[in-house]
mmCIF file of C-alpha atoms in Angstrom:
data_model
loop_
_atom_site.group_PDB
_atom_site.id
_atom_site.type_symbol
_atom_site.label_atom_id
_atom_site.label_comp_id
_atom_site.label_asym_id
_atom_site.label_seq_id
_atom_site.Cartn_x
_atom_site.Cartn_y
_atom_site.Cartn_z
ATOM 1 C CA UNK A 1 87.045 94.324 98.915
ATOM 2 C CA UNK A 2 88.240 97.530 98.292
ATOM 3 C CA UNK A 3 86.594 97.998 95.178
ATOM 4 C CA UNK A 4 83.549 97.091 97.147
ATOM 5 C CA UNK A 5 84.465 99.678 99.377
ATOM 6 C CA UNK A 6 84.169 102.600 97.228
ATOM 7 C CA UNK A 7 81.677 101.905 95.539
ATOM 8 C CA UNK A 8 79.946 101.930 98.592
ATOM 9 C CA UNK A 9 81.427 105.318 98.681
ATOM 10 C CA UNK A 10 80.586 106.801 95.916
ATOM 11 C CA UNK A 11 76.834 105.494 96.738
ATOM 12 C CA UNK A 12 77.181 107.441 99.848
ATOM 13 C CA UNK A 13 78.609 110.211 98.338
ATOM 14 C CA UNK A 14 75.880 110.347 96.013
ATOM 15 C CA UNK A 15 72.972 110.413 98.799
ATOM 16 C CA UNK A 16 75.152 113.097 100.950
ATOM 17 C CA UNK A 17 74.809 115.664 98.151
ATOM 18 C CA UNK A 18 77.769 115.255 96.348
ATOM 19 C CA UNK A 19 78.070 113.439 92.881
ATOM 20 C CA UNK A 20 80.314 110.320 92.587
ATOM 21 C CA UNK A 21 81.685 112.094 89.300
ATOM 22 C CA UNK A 22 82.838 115.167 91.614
ATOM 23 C CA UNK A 23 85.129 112.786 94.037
ATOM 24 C CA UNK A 24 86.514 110.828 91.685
ATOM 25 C CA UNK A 25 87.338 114.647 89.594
ATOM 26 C CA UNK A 26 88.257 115.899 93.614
ATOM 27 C CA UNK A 27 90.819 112.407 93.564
ATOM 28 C CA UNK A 28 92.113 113.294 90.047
ATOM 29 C CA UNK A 29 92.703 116.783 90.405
ATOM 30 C CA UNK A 30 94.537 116.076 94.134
ATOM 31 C CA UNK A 31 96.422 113.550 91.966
ATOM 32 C CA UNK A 32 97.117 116.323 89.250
ATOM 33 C CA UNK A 33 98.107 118.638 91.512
ATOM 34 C CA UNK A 34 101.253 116.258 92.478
ATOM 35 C CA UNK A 35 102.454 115.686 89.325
ATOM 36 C CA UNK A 36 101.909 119.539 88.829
ATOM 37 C CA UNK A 37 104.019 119.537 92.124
ATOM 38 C CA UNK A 38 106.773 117.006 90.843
ATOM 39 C CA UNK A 39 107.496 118.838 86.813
ATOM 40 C CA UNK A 40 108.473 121.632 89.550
ATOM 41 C CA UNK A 41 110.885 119.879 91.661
ATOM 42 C CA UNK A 42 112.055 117.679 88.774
ATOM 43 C CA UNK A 43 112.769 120.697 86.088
ATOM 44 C CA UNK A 44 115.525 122.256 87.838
ATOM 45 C CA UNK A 45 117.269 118.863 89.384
ATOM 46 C CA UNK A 46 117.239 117.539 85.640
ATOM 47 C CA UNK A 47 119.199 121.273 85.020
ATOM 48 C CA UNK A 48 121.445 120.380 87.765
ATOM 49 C CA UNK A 49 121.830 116.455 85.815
ATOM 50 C CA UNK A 50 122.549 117.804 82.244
ATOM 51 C CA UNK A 51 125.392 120.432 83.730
ATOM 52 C CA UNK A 52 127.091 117.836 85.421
ATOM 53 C CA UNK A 53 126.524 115.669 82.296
ATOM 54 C CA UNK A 54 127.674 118.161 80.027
ATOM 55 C CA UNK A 55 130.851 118.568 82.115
ATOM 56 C CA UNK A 56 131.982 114.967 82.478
ATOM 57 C CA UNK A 57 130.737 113.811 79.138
ATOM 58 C CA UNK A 58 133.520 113.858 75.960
ATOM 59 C CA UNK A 59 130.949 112.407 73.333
ATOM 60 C CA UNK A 60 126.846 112.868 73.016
ATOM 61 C CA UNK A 61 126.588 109.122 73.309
ATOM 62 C CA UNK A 62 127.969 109.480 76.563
ATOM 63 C CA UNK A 63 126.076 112.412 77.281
ATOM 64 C CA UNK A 64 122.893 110.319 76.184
ATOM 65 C CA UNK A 65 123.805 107.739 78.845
ATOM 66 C CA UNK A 66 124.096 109.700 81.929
ATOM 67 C CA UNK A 67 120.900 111.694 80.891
ATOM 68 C CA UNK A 68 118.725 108.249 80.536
ATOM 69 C CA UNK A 69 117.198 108.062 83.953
ATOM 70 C CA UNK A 70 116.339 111.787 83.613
ATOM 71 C CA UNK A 71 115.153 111.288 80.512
ATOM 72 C CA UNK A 72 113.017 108.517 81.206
ATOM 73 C CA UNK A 73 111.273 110.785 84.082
ATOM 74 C CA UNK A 74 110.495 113.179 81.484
ATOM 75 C CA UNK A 75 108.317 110.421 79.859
ATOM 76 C CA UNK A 76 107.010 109.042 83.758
ATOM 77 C CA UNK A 77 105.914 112.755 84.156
ATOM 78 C CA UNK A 78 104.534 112.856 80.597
ATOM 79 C CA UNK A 79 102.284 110.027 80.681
ATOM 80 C CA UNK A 80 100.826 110.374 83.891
ATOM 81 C CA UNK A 81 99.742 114.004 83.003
ATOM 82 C CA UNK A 82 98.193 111.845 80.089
ATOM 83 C CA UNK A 83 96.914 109.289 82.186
ATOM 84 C CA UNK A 84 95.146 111.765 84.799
ATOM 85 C CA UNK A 85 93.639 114.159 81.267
ATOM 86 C CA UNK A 86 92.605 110.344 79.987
ATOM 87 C CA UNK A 87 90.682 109.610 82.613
ATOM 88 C CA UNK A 88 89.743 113.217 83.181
ATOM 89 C CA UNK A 89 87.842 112.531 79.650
ATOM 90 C CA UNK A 90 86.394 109.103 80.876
ATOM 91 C CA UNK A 91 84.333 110.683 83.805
ATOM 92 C CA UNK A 92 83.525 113.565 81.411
ATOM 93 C CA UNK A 93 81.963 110.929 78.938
ATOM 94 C CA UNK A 94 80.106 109.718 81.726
ATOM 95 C CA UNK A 95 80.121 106.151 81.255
ATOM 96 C CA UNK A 96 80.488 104.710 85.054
ATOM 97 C CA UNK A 97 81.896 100.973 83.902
ATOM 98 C CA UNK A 98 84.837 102.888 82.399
ATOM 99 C CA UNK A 99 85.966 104.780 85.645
ATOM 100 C CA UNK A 100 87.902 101.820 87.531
ATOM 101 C CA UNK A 101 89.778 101.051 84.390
ATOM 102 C CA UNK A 102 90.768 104.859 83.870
ATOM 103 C CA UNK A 103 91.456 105.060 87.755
ATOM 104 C CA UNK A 104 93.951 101.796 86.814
ATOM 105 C CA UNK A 105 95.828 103.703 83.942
ATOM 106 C CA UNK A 106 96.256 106.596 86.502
ATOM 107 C CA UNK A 107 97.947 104.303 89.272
ATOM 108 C CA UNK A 108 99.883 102.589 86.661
ATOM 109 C CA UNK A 109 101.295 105.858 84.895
ATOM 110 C CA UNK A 110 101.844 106.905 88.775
ATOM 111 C CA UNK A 111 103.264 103.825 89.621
ATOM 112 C CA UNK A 112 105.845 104.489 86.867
ATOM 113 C CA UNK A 113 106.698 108.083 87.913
ATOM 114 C CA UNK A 114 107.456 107.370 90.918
ATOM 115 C CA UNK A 115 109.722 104.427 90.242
ATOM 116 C CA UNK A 116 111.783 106.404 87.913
ATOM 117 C CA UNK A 117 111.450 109.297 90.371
ATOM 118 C CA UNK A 118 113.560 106.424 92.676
ATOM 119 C CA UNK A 119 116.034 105.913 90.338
ATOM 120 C CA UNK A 120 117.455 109.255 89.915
ATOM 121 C CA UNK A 121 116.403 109.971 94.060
ATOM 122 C CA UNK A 122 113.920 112.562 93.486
ATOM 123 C CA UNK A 123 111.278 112.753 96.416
ATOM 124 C CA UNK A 124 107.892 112.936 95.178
ATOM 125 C CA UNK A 125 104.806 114.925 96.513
ATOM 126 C CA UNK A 126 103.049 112.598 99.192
ATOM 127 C CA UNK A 127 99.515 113.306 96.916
ATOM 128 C CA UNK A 128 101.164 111.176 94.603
ATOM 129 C CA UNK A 129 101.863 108.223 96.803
ATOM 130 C CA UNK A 130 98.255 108.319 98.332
ATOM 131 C CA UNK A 131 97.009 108.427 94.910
ATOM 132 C CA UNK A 132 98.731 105.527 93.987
ATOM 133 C CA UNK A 133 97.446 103.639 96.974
ATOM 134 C CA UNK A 134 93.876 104.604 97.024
ATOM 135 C CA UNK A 135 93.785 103.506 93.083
ATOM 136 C CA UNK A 136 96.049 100.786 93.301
ATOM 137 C CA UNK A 137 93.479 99.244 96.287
ATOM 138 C CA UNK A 138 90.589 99.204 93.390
ATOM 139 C CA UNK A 139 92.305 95.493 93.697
ATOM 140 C CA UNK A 140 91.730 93.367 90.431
ATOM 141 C CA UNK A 141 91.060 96.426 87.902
ATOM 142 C CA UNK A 142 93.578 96.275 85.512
ATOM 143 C CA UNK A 143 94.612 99.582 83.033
ATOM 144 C CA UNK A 144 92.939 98.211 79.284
ATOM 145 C CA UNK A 145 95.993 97.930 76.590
ATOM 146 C CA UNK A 146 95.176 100.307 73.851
ATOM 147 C CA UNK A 147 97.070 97.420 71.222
ATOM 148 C CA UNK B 1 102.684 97.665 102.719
ATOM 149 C CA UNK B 2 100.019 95.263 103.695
ATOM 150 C CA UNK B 3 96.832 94.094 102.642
ATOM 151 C CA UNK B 4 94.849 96.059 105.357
ATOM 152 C CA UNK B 5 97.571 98.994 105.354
ATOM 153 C CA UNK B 6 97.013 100.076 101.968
ATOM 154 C CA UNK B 7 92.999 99.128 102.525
ATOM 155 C CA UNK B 8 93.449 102.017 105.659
ATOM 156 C CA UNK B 9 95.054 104.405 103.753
ATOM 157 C CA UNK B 10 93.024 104.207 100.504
ATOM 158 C CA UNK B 11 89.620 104.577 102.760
ATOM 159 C CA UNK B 12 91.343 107.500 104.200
ATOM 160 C CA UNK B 13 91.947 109.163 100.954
ATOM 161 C CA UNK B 14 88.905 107.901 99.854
ATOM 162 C CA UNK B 15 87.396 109.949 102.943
ATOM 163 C CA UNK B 16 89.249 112.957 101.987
ATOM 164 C CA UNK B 17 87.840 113.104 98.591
ATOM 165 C CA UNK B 18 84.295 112.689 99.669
ATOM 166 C CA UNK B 19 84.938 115.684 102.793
ATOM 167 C CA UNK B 20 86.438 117.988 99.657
ATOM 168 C CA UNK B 21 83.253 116.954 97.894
ATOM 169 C CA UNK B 22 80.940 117.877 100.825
ATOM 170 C CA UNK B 23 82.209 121.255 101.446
ATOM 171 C CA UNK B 24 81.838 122.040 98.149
ATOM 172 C CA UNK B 25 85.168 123.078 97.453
ATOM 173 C CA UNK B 26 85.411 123.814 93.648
ATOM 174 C CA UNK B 27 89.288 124.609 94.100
ATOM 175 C CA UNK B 28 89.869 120.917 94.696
ATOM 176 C CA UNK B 29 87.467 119.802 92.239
ATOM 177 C CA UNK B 30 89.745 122.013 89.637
ATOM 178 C CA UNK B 31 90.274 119.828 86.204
ATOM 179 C CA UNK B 32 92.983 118.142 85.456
ATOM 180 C CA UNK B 33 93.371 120.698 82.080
ATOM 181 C CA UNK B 34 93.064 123.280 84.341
ATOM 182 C CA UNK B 35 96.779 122.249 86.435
ATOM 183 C CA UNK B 36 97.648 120.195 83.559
ATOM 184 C CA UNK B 37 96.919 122.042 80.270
ATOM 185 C CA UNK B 38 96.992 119.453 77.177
ATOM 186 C CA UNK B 39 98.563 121.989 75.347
ATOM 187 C CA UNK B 40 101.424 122.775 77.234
ATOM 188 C CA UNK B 41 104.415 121.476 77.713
ATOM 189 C CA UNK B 42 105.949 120.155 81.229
ATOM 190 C CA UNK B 43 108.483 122.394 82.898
ATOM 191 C CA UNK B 44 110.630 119.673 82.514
ATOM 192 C CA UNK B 45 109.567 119.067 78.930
ATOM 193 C CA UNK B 46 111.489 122.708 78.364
ATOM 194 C CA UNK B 47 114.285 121.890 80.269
ATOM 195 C CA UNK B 48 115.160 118.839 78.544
ATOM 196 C CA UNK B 49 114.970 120.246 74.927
ATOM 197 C CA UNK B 50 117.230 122.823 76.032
ATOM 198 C CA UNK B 51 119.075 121.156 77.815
ATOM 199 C CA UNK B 52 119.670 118.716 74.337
ATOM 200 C CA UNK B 53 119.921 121.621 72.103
ATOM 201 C CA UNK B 54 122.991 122.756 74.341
ATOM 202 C CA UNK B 55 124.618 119.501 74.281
ATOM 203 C CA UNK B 56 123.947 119.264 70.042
ATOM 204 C CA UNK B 57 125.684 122.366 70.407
ATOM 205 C CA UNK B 58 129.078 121.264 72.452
ATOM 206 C CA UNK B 59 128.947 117.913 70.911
ATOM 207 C CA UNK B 60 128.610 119.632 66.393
ATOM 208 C CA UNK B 61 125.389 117.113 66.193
#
């Protein structure tokens, strides 16, 4: 339905003047933007993590542990810059039946982020939760594994 | 979030893009290299390694 939706879109898009390929770029770069938005936020809180880790931790194993959550939103953040250059490089190639799956790898890597974003209770831009949405309601599309 | 919730707010952002597109506004149409260069580390990217190098420091590994 969705899907249906906007594709319909994009068709309109296209006969208002403005290229399909330039909203979807518009949706990625909003979408870039966040995460642009969220390495800022997140940078100094995980300063603020490994000073209070350093301080309460008598070994680097347990240094490691109270630094996992961060750590593992240095890799959310990571892959969804990935994701959003990925499928900056899909639209770029030009080949339309590749944009929903790219658009899938986005929400997915976004998806991600923003769990671990949860887990250490860091409050995300709100560009990234309506990117996840509008992606997420491409219902059905699902992100391709690369194995 | 519902079915028809997250159909609403997906055609709103959907609607968003497409009024970005129709002005013609190139700012929001920046790439994704552009805020997100491929050859750059994250802020937090720098943070962490320092952040590790300190604690190989404190910790002799």
């Amino acid at each position: 339905m969705i899907r249906a939706i906007a594709l319909g879109i994009a068709v309109c898009v296209i006969g208002c003047g403005a290229s399909a390929a330039d909203s979807l770029r518009s949706g990625l770069g909003l979408a870039a933007r966040g995460v642009a938005s969220a390495d800022q936020l997140a940078a100094p809180a995980y300063s603020d993590a490994h000073d209070q880790a350093l301080r309460e931790s008598v070994t680097m194993d347990a240094y490691r542990d109270r630094m996992r959550a961060w750590d593992s939103l240095v890799t959310a953040l990571r892959a969804a810059k990935f994701a959003l250059l990925g499928a900056e490089s899909v639209i770029d190639a030009g080949d339309e039946s590749e944009w929903f799956p790219a658009g899938a790898c986005v929400a997915l890597a976004l998806s991600r982020l923003r769990e671990v974003a949860r887990a250490v209770d860091l409050r995300l831009p709100a560009t990234i939760d309506q990117a996840i949405d509008a992606m997420e309601g491409l219902g059905g599309v699902v992100c391709p594994d690369p194995s | 979030m519902s079915r028809s919730e997250l159909t609403a707010r997906a055609i709103a952002y959907l609607a968003e893009l497409i009024a970005l597109a129709l002005r013609g506004d190139r700012d929001a149409i920046a790439r994704v290299e552009s805020i997100l260069p491929p050859d750059e580390r994250l802020a937090i990217e720098r943070e962490q390694q320092a952040s590790r190098e300190e604690a190989a420091e404190k910790f002799g590994t």
